[in-house]
Amino acid sequence: LSDMVDDLFELSRIQSGTLRLAPRLVALDDLVSDEVAALEVVAGERGISLSARMVEPVVVNVDDRAFTRVFNNLLGNAIRYAPEGSTVTVDIRVLAGWAAVSVSDECGGIPEGDLASVFDMGWRGEDRRTRGSSGGGLGLAIVQGLVQAHNGDVSVRNVPGGCCFEVRLPLPAA
């Protein structure tokens, strides 16, 4: 319950424009690898393997507390919805002036009709994805709000056997 209250306060700050960010130059690959390491035990308990396919060193100007939350939400969801014995992969790369972090899982995908709604507040998907879930459907709305507050973008698409969430952040001016 306290996690849900915290999520509601964070979403309220995002939506009301009172979110206070303290951006600084951060090695995105270090930030993501710290979050992967923090969640490896949880993944291991479910028989989920966390792996990095492509990791390019890249620096971005972000609030590291906010982005720890972004990657915790994305990786936590991937671990929660991936079937036992599957793999969650993370890629970090530079694409046309943007830093891109992709989190892919083997959840079976999201119904095409739901893809446009996954970032809506309260969206929880169909029963097979939410069974046993204690969340309030706020995590992806928070991810989107925090990414957009950093002038970035987050998207989701289905990939063979699962789905892929991608966060894109502008690279700092040289």
mmCIF file with all atom_site columns, N, CA and C in Angstrom, residues 5 12 52 55 58 67 74 84 86 92 113 117 122 131 135-136 149 151:
data_model
loop_
_atom_site.group_PDB
_atom_site.id
_atom_site.type_symbol
_atom_site.label_atom_id
_atom_site.label_alt_id
_atom_site.label_comp_id
_atom_site.label_asym_id
_atom_site.label_entity_id
_atom_site.label_seq_id
_atom_site.pdbx_PDB_ins_code
_atom_site.Cartn_x
_atom_site.Cartn_y
_atom_site.Cartn_z
_atom_site.occupancy
_atom_site.B_iso_or_equiv
_atom_site.pdbx_formal_charge
_atom_site.auth_seq_id
_atom_site.auth_comp_id
_atom_site.auth_asym_id
_atom_site.auth_atom_id
_atom_site.pdbx_PDB_model_num
ATOM 1  N N  . VAL A 1 5   ? 0.892  4.454   -2.650  1.00 0.00 ? 5   VAL A N  1
ATOM 2  C CA . VAL A 1 5   ? 0.775  5.855   -2.234  1.00 0.00 ? 5   VAL A CA 1
ATOM 3  C C  . VAL A 1 5   ? 1.953  6.660   -2.776  1.00 0.00 ? 5   VAL A C  1
ATOM 4  N N  . SER A 1 12  ? 1.330  12.535  -9.217  1.00 0.00 ? 12  SER A N  1
ATOM 5  C CA . SER A 1 12  ? 0.748  13.846  -8.960  1.00 0.00 ? 12  SER A CA 1
ATOM 6  C C  . SER A 1 12  ? 1.755  14.963  -9.226  1.00 0.00 ? 12  SER A C  1
ATOM 7  N N  . ALA A 1 52  ? 22.623 -8.586  -20.982 1.00 0.00 ? 52  ALA A N  1
ATOM 8  C CA . ALA A 1 52  ? 22.859 -7.422  -21.826 1.00 0.00 ? 52  ALA A CA 1
ATOM 9  C C  . ALA A 1 52  ? 23.398 -7.919  -23.161 1.00 0.00 ? 52  ALA A C  1
ATOM 10 N N  . VAL A 1 55  ? 25.864 -3.121  -25.089 1.00 0.00 ? 55  VAL A N  1
ATOM 11 C CA . VAL A 1 55  ? 26.000 -2.027  -24.137 1.00 0.00 ? 55  VAL A CA 1
ATOM 12 C C  . VAL A 1 55  ? 27.082 -1.086  -24.648 1.00 0.00 ? 55  VAL A C  1
ATOM 13 N N  . VAL A 1 58  ? 27.531 5.504   -22.763 1.00 0.00 ? 58  VAL A N  1
ATOM 14 C CA . VAL A 1 58  ? 26.893 6.751   -23.178 1.00 0.00 ? 58  VAL A CA 1
ATOM 15 C C  . VAL A 1 58  ? 26.573 7.583   -21.940 1.00 0.00 ? 58  VAL A C  1
ATOM 16 N N  . PHE A 1 67  ? 15.742 8.269   -12.905 1.00 0.00 ? 67  PHE A N  1
ATOM 17 C CA . PHE A 1 67  ? 15.993 7.210   -13.881 1.00 0.00 ? 67  PHE A CA 1
ATOM 18 C C  . PHE A 1 67  ? 16.255 5.861   -13.242 1.00 0.00 ? 67  PHE A C  1
ATOM 19 N N  . LEU A 1 74  ? 10.651 -0.580  -15.431 1.00 0.00 ? 74  LEU A N  1
ATOM 20 C CA . LEU A 1 74  ? 10.682 -1.343  -16.678 1.00 0.00 ? 74  LEU A CA 1
ATOM 21 C C  . LEU A 1 74  ? 11.229 -2.752  -16.476 1.00 0.00 ? 74  LEU A C  1
ATOM 22 N N  . GLU A 1 84  ? 8.707  -18.189 -16.365 1.00 0.00 ? 84  GLU A N  1
ATOM 23 C CA . GLU A 1 84  ? 9.842  -18.818 -15.697 1.00 0.00 ? 84  GLU A CA 1
ATOM 24 C C  . GLU A 1 84  ? 10.758 -19.462 -16.736 1.00 0.00 ? 84  GLU A C  1
ATOM 25 N N  . SER A 1 86  ? 12.759 -17.873 -18.775 1.00 0.00 ? 86  SER A N  1
ATOM 26 C CA . SER A 1 86  ? 13.004 -17.033 -19.953 1.00 0.00 ? 86  SER A CA 1
ATOM 27 C C  . SER A 1 86  ? 14.084 -15.986 -19.662 1.00 0.00 ? 86  SER A C  1
ATOM 28 N N  . ILE A 1 92  ? 21.831 -0.976  -24.598 1.00 0.00 ? 92  ILE A N  1
ATOM 29 C CA . ILE A 1 92  ? 22.093 0.459   -24.456 1.00 0.00 ? 92  ILE A CA 1
ATOM 30 C C  . ILE A 1 92  ? 22.944 0.855   -25.650 1.00 0.00 ? 92  ILE A C  1
ATOM 31 N N  . GLY A 1 113 ? -4.280 -4.148  -29.730 1.00 0.00 ? 113 GLY A N  1
ATOM 32 C CA . GLY A 1 113 ? -5.237 -3.123  -29.333 1.00 0.00 ? 113 GLY A CA 1
ATOM 33 C C  . GLY A 1 113 ? -4.888 -2.422  -28.031 1.00 0.00 ? 113 GLY A C  1
ATOM 34 N N  . SER A 1 117 ? -2.350 1.952   -25.102 1.00 0.00 ? 117 SER A N  1
ATOM 35 C CA . SER A 1 117 ? -2.872 2.293   -23.767 1.00 0.00 ? 117 SER A CA 1
ATOM 36 C C  . SER A 1 117 ? -1.920 1.978   -22.630 1.00 0.00 ? 117 SER A C  1
ATOM 37 N N  . GLY A 1 122 ? -3.488 3.678   -14.672 1.00 0.00 ? 122 GLY A N  1
ATOM 38 C CA . GLY A 1 122 ? -4.438 2.633   -14.316 1.00 0.00 ? 122 GLY A CA 1
ATOM 39 C C  . GLY A 1 122 ? -4.477 1.451   -15.258 1.00 0.00 ? 122 GLY A C  1
ATOM 40 N N  . ARG A 1 131 ? -2.695 -11.198 -13.309 1.00 0.00 ? 131 ARG A N  1
ATOM 41 C CA . ARG A 1 131 ? -3.017 -12.165 -12.262 1.00 0.00 ? 131 ARG A CA 1
ATOM 42 C C  . ARG A 1 131 ? -1.916 -12.170 -11.195 1.00 0.00 ? 131 ARG A C  1
ATOM 43 N N  . GLY A 1 135 ? 0.194  -4.308  -8.284  1.00 0.00 ? 135 GLY A N  1
ATOM 44 C CA . GLY A 1 135 ? 0.338  -2.930  -8.726  1.00 0.00 ? 135 GLY A CA 1
ATOM 45 C C  . GLY A 1 135 ? -0.997 -2.276  -9.025  1.00 0.00 ? 135 GLY A C  1
ATOM 46 N N  . GLY A 1 136 ? -0.950 -0.955  -9.088  1.00 0.00 ? 136 GLY A N  1
ATOM 47 C CA . GLY A 1 136 ? -2.157 -0.192  -9.378  1.00 0.00 ? 136 GLY A CA 1
ATOM 48 C C  . GLY A 1 136 ? -2.203 0.326   -10.795 1.00 0.00 ? 136 GLY A C  1
ATOM 49 N N  . ALA A 1 149 ? 9.751  14.352  -18.894 1.00 0.00 ? 149 ALA A N  1
ATOM 50 C CA . ALA A 1 149 ? 10.286 15.483  -18.128 1.00 0.00 ? 149 ALA A CA 1
ATOM 51 C C  . ALA A 1 149 ? 11.755 15.727  -18.450 1.00 0.00 ? 149 ALA A C  1
ATOM 52 N N  . ASN A 1 151 ? 12.823 15.466  -21.597 1.00 0.00 ? 151 ASN A N  1
ATOM 53 C CA . ASN A 1 151 ? 12.768 15.680  -23.046 1.00 0.00 ? 151 ASN A CA 1
ATOM 54 C C  . ASN A 1 151 ? 13.049 14.412  -23.849 1.00 0.00 ? 151 ASN A C  1
#
